[in-house]
CSV table of N, CA and C in Angstrom, one decimal:
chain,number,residue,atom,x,y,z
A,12,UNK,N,-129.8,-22.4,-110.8
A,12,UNK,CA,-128.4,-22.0,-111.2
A,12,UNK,C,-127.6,-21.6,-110.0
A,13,UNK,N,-128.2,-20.8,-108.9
A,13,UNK,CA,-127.5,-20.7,-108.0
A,13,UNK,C,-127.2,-21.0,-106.7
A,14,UNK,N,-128.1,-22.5,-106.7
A,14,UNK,CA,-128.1,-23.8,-106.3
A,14,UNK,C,-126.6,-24.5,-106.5
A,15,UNK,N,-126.1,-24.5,-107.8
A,15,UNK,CA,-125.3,-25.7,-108.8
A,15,UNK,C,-123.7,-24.6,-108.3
A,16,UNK,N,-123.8,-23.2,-108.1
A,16,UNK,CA,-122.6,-22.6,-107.2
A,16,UNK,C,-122.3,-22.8,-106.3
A,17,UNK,N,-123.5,-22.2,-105.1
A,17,UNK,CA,-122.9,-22.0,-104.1
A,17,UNK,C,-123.2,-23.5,-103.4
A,18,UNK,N,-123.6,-24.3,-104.2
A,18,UNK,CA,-124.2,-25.5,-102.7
A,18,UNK,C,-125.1,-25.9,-101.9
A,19,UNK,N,-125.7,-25.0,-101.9
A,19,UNK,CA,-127.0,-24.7,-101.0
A,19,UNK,C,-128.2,-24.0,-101.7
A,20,UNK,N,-129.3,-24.8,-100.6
A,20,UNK,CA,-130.3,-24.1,-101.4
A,20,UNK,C,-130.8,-22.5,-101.4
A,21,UNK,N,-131.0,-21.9,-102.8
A,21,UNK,CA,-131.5,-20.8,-102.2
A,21,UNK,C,-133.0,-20.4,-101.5
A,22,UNK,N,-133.2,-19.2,-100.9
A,22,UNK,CA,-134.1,-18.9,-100.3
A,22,UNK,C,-135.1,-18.3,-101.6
A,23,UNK,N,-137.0,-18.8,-101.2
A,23,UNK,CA,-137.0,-18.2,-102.3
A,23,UNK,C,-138.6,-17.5,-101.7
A,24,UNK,N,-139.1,-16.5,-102.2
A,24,UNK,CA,-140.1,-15.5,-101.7
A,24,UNK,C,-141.0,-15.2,-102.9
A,25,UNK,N,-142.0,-15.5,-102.3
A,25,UNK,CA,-143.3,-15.2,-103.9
A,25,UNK,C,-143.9,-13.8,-103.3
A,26,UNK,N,-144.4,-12.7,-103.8
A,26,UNK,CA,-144.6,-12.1,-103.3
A,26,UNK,C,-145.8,-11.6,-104.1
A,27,UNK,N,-146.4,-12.4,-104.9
A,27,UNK,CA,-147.6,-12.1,-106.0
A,27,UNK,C,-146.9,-11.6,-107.2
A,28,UNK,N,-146.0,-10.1,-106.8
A,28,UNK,CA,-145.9,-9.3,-107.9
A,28,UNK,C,-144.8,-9.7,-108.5
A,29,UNK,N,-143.7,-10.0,-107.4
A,29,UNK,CA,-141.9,-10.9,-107.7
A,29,UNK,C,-141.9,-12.1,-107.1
A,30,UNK,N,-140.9,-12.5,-107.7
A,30,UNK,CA,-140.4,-14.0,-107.0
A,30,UNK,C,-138.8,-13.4,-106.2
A,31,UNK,N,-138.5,-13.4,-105.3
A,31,UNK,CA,-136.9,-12.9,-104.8
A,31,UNK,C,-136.1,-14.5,-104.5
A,32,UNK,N,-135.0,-14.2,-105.1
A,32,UNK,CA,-134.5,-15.6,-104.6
A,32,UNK,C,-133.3,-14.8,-103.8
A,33,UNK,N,-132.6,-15.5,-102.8
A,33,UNK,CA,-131.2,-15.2,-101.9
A,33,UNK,C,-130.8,-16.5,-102.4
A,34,UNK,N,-129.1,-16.3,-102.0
A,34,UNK,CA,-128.5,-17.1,-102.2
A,34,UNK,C,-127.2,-16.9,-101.3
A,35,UNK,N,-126.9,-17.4,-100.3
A,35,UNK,CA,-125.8,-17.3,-99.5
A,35,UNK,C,-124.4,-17.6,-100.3
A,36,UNK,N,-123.6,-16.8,-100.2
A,36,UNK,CA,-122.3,-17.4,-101.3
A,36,UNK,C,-121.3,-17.8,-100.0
A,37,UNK,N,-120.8,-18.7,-100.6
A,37,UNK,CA,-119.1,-19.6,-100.3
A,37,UNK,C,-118.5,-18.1,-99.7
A,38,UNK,N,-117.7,-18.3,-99.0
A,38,UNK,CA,-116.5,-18.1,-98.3
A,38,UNK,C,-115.4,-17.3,-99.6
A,39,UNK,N,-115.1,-18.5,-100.6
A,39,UNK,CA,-114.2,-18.5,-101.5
A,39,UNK,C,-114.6,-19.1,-103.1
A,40,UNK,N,-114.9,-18.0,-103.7
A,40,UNK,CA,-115.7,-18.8,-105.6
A,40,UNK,C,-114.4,-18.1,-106.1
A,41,UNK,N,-114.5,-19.4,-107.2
A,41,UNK,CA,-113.2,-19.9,-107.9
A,41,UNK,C,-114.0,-18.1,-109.2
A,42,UNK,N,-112.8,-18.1,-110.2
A,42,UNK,CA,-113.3,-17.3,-111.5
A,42,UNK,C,-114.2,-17.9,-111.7
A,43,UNK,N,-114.7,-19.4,-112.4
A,43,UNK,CA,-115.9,-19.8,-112.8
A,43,UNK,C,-117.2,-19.8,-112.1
A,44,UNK,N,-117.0,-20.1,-110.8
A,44,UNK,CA,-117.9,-20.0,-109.9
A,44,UNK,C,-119.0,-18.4,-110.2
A,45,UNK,N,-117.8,-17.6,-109.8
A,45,UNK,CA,-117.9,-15.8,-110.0
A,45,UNK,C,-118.6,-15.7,-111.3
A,46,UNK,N,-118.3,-16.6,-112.3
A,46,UNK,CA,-119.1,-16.2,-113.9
A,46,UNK,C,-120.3,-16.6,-113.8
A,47,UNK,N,-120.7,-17.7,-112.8
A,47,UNK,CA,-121.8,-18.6,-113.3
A,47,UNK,C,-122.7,-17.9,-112.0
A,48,UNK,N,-122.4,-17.1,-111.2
A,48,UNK,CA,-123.7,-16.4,-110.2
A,48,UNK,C,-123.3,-14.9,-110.8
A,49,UNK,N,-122.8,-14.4,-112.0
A,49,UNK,CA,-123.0,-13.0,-112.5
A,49,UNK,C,-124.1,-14.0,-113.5
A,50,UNK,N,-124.1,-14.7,-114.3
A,50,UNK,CA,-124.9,-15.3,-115.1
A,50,UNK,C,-126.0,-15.7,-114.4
A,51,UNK,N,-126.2,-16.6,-113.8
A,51,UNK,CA,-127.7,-16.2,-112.8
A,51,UNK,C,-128.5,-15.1,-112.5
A,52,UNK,N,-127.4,-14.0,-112.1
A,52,UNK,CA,-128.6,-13.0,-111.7
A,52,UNK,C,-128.5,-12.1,-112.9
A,53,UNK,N,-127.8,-11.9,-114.3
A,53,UNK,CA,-128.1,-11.8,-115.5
A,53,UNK,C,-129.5,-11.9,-115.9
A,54,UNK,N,-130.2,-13.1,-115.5
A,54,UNK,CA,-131.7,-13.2,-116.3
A,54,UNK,C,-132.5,-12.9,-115.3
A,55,UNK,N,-132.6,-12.1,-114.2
A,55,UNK,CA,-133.2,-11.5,-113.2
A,55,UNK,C,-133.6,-10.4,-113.8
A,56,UNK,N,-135.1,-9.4,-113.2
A,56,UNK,CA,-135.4,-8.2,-113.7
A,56,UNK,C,-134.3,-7.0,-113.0
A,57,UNK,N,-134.0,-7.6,-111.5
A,57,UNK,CA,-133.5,-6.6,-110.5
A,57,UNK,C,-132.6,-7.5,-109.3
A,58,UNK,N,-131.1,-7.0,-109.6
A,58,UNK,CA,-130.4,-8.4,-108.4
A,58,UNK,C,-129.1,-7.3,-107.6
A,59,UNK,N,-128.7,-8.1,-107.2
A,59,UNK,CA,-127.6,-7.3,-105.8
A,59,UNK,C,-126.9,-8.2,-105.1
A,60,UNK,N,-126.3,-7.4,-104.2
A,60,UNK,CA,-125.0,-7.8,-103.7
A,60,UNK,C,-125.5,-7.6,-102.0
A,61,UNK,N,-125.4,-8.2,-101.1
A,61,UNK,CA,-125.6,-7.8,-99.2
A,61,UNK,C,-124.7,-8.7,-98.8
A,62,UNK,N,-124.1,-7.6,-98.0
A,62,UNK,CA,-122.6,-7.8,-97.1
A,62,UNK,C,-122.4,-7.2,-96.1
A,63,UNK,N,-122.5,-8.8,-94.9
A,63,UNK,CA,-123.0,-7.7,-93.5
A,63,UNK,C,-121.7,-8.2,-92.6
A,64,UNK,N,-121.6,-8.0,-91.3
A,64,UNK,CA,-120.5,-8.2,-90.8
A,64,UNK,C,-120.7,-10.2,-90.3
A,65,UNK,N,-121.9,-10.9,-90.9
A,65,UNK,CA,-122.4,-11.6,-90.6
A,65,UNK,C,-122.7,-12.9,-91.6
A,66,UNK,N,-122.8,-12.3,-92.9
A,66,UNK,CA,-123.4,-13.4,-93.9
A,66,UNK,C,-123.0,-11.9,-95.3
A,67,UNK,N,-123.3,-13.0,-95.7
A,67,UNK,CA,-122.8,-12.4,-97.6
A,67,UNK,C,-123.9,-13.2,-98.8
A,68,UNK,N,-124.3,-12.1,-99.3
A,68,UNK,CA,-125.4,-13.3,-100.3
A,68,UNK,C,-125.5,-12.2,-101.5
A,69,UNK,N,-126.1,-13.4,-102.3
A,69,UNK,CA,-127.0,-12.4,-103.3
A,69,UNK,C,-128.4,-12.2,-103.5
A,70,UNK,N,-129.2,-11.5,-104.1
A,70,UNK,CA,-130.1,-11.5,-104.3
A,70,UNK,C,-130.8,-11.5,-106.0
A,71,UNK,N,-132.1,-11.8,-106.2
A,71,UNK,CA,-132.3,-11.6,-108.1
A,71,UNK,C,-133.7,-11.3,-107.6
A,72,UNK,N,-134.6,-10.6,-108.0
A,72,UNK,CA,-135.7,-10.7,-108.2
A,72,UNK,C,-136.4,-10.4,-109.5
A,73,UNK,N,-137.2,-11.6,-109.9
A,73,UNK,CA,-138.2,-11.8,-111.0
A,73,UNK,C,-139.3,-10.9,-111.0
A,74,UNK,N,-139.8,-10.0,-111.9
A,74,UNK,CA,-141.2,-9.7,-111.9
A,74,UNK,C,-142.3,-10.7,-112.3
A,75,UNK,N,-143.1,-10.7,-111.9
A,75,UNK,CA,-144.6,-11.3,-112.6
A,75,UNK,C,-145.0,-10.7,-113.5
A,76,UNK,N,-145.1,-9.2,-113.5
A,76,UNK,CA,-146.0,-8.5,-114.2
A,76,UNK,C,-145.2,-8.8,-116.0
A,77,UNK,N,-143.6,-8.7,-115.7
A,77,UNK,CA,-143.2,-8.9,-117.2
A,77,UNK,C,-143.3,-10.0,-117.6
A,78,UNK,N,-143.2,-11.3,-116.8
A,78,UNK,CA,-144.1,-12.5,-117.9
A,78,UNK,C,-145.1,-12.4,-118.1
A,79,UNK,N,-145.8,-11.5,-117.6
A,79,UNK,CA,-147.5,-12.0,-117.9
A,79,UNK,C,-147.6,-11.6,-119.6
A,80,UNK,N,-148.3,-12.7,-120.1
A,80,UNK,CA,-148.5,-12.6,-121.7
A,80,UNK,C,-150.0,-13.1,-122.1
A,81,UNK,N,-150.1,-13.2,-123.2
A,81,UNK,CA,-151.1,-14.1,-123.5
A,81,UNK,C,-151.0,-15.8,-124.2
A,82,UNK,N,-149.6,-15.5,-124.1
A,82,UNK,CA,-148.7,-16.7,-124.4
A,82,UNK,C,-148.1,-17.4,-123.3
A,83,UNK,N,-148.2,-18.4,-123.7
A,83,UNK,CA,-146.8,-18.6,-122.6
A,83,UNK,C,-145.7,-19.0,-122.4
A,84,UNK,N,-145.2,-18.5,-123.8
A,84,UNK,CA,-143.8,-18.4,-124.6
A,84,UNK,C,-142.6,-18.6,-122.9
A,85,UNK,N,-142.7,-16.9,-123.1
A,85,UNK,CA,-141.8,-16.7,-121.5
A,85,UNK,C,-141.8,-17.8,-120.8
A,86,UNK,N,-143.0,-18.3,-120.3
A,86,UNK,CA,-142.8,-19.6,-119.4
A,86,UNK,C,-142.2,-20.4,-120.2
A,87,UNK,N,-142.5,-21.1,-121.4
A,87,UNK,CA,-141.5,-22.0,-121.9
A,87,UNK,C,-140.1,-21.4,-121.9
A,88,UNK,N,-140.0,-20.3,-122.1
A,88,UNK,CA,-138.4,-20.4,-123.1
A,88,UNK,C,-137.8,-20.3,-121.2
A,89,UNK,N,-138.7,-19.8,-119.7
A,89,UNK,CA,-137.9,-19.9,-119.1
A,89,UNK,C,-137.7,-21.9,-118.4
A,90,UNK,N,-138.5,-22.5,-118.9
A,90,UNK,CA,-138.4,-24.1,-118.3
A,90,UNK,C,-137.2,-24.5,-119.2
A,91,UNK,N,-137.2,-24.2,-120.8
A,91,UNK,CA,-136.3,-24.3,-121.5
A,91,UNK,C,-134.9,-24.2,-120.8
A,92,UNK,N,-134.6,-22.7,-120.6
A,92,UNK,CA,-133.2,-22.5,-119.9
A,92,UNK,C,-133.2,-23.2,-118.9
A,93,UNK,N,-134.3,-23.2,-117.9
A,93,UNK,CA,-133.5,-24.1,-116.6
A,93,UNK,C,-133.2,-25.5,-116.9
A,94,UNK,N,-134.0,-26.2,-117.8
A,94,UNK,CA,-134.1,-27.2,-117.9
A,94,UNK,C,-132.6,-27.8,-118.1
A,95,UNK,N,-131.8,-26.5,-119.3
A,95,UNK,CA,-130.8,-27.1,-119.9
A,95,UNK,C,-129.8,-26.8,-119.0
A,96,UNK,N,-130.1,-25.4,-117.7
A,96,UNK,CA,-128.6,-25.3,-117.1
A,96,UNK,C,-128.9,-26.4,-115.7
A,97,UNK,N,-129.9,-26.6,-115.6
A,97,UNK,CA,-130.1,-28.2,-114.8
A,97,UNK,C,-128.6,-29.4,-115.3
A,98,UNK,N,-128.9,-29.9,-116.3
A,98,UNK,CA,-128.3,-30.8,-117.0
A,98,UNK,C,-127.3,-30.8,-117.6
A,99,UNK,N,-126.7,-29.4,-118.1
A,99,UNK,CA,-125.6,-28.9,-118.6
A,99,UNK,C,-124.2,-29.0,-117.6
A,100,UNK,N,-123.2,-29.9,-118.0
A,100,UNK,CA,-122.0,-29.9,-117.1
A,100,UNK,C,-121.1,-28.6,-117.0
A,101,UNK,N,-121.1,-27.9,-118.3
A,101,UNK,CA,-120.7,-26.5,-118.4
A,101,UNK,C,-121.5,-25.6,-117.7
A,102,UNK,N,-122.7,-25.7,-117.4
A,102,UNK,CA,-123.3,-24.6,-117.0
A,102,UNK,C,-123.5,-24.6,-115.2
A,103,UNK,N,-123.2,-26.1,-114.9
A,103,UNK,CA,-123.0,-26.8,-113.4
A,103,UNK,C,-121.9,-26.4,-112.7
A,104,UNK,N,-120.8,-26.0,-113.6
A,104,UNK,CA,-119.9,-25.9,-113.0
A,104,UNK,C,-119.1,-24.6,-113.7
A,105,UNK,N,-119.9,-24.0,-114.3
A,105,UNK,CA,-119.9,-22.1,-114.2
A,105,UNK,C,-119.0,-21.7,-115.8
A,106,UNK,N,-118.5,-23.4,-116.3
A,106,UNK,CA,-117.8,-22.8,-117.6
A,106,UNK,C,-119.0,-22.0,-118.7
A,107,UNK,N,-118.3,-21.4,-119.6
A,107,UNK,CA,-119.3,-20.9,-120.3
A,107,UNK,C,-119.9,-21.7,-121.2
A,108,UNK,N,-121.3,-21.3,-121.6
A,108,UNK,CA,-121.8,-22.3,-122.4
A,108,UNK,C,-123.0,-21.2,-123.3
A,109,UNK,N,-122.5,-21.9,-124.8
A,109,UNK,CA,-123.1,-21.0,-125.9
A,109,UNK,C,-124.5,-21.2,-126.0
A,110,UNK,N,-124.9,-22.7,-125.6
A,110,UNK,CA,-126.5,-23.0,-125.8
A,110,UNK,C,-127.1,-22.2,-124.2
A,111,UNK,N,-126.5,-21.8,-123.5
A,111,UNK,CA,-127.2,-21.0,-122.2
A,111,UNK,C,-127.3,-19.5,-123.0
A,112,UNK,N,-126.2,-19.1,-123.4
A,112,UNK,CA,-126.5,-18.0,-123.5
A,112,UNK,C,-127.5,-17.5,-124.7
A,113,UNK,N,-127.7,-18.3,-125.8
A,113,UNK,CA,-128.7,-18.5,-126.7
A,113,UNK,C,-130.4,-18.3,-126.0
A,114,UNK,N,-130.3,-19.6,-124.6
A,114,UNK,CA,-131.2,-19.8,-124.3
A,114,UNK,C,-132.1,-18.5,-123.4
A,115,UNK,N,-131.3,-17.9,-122.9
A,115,UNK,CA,-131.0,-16.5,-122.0
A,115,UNK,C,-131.8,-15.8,-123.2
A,116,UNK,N,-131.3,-15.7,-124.4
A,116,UNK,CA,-131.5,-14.4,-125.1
A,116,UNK,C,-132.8,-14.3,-125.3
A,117,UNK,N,-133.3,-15.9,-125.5
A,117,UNK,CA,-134.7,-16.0,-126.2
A,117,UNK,C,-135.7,-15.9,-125.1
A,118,UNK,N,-135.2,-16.0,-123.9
A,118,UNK,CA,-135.8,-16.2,-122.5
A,118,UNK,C,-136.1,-14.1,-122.5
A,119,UNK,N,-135.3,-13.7,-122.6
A,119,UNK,CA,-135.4,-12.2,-122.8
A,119,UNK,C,-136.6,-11.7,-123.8
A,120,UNK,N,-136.3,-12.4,-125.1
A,120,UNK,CA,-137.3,-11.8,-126.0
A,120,UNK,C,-138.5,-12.3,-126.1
A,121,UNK,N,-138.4,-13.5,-125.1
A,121,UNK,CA,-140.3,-13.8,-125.0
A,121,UNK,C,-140.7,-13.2,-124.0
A,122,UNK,N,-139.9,-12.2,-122.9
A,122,UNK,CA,-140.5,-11.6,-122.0
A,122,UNK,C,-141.2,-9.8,-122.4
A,123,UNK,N,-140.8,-10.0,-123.6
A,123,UNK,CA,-140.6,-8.6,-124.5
A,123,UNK,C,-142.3,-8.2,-124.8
C-alpha cells in the first residue's frame, strides 16, 4: 500500500518478533495520497512519523506475536486485503474504498 503512494519501494525489516516497514514520502502528497498512507499505517500494530533535516518517511511496525494463532485466519484475511488494495484502482490511488475498509476490519478481528 505504501508502495502504490509514495513510488518507491518500501524498506522492510523482519526482526523475528516485528516486521518494520519505512517508507520515504514524496516531497508533496496530494489529500488522497495523505488518506491512503494514514490508511496504510492504520492496519499496523505501531507506526510514526521521522523528520530529519535530511529525509522524511514513515514507519508501521507489524507484531508476530499478535498473528500468531492456531488458525490462519489473520494470515488469510491479511493476503485478502493486500490482495485487493493490490488491484483496487481506488485504493491505488488513495480514493476511499468501502471493500478496503471492510477488509481492514476483518483483518483486525482475525488478529483478535
Amino acid at each position: 500500500m505504501l508502495a502504490a503512494v509514495t513510488g518507491t519501494e518500501p524498506r522492510v525489516a523482519d526482526t523475528g518478533t516485528l516486521v518494520r516497514v519505512e517508507a520515504d514520502l514524496p516531497t508533496e502528497l496530494t489529500e488522497a495520497d495523505h488518506a491512503a498512507v494514514l490508511a496504510a499505517l492504520a492496519t499496523a500494530d505501531h507506526f510514526g512519523h521521522t523528520l530529519t533535516r535530511t529525509t522524511e518517511y514513515v514507519w508501521a511496525e507489524i507484531s508476530r506475536e499478535a498473528t500468531m494463532t492456531a488458525t490462519d485466519s489473520p494470515d488469510v484475511a491479511y493476503r485478502d486485503l493486500l490482495s485487493h488494495t493490490m488491484t483496487c484502482d481506488a485504493c491505488r490511488t488513495g480514493d476511499a474504498c468501502p471493500t478496503a475498509t471492510r477488509l481492514v476490519r476483518a483483518w483486525r478481528e482475525a488478529r483478535r
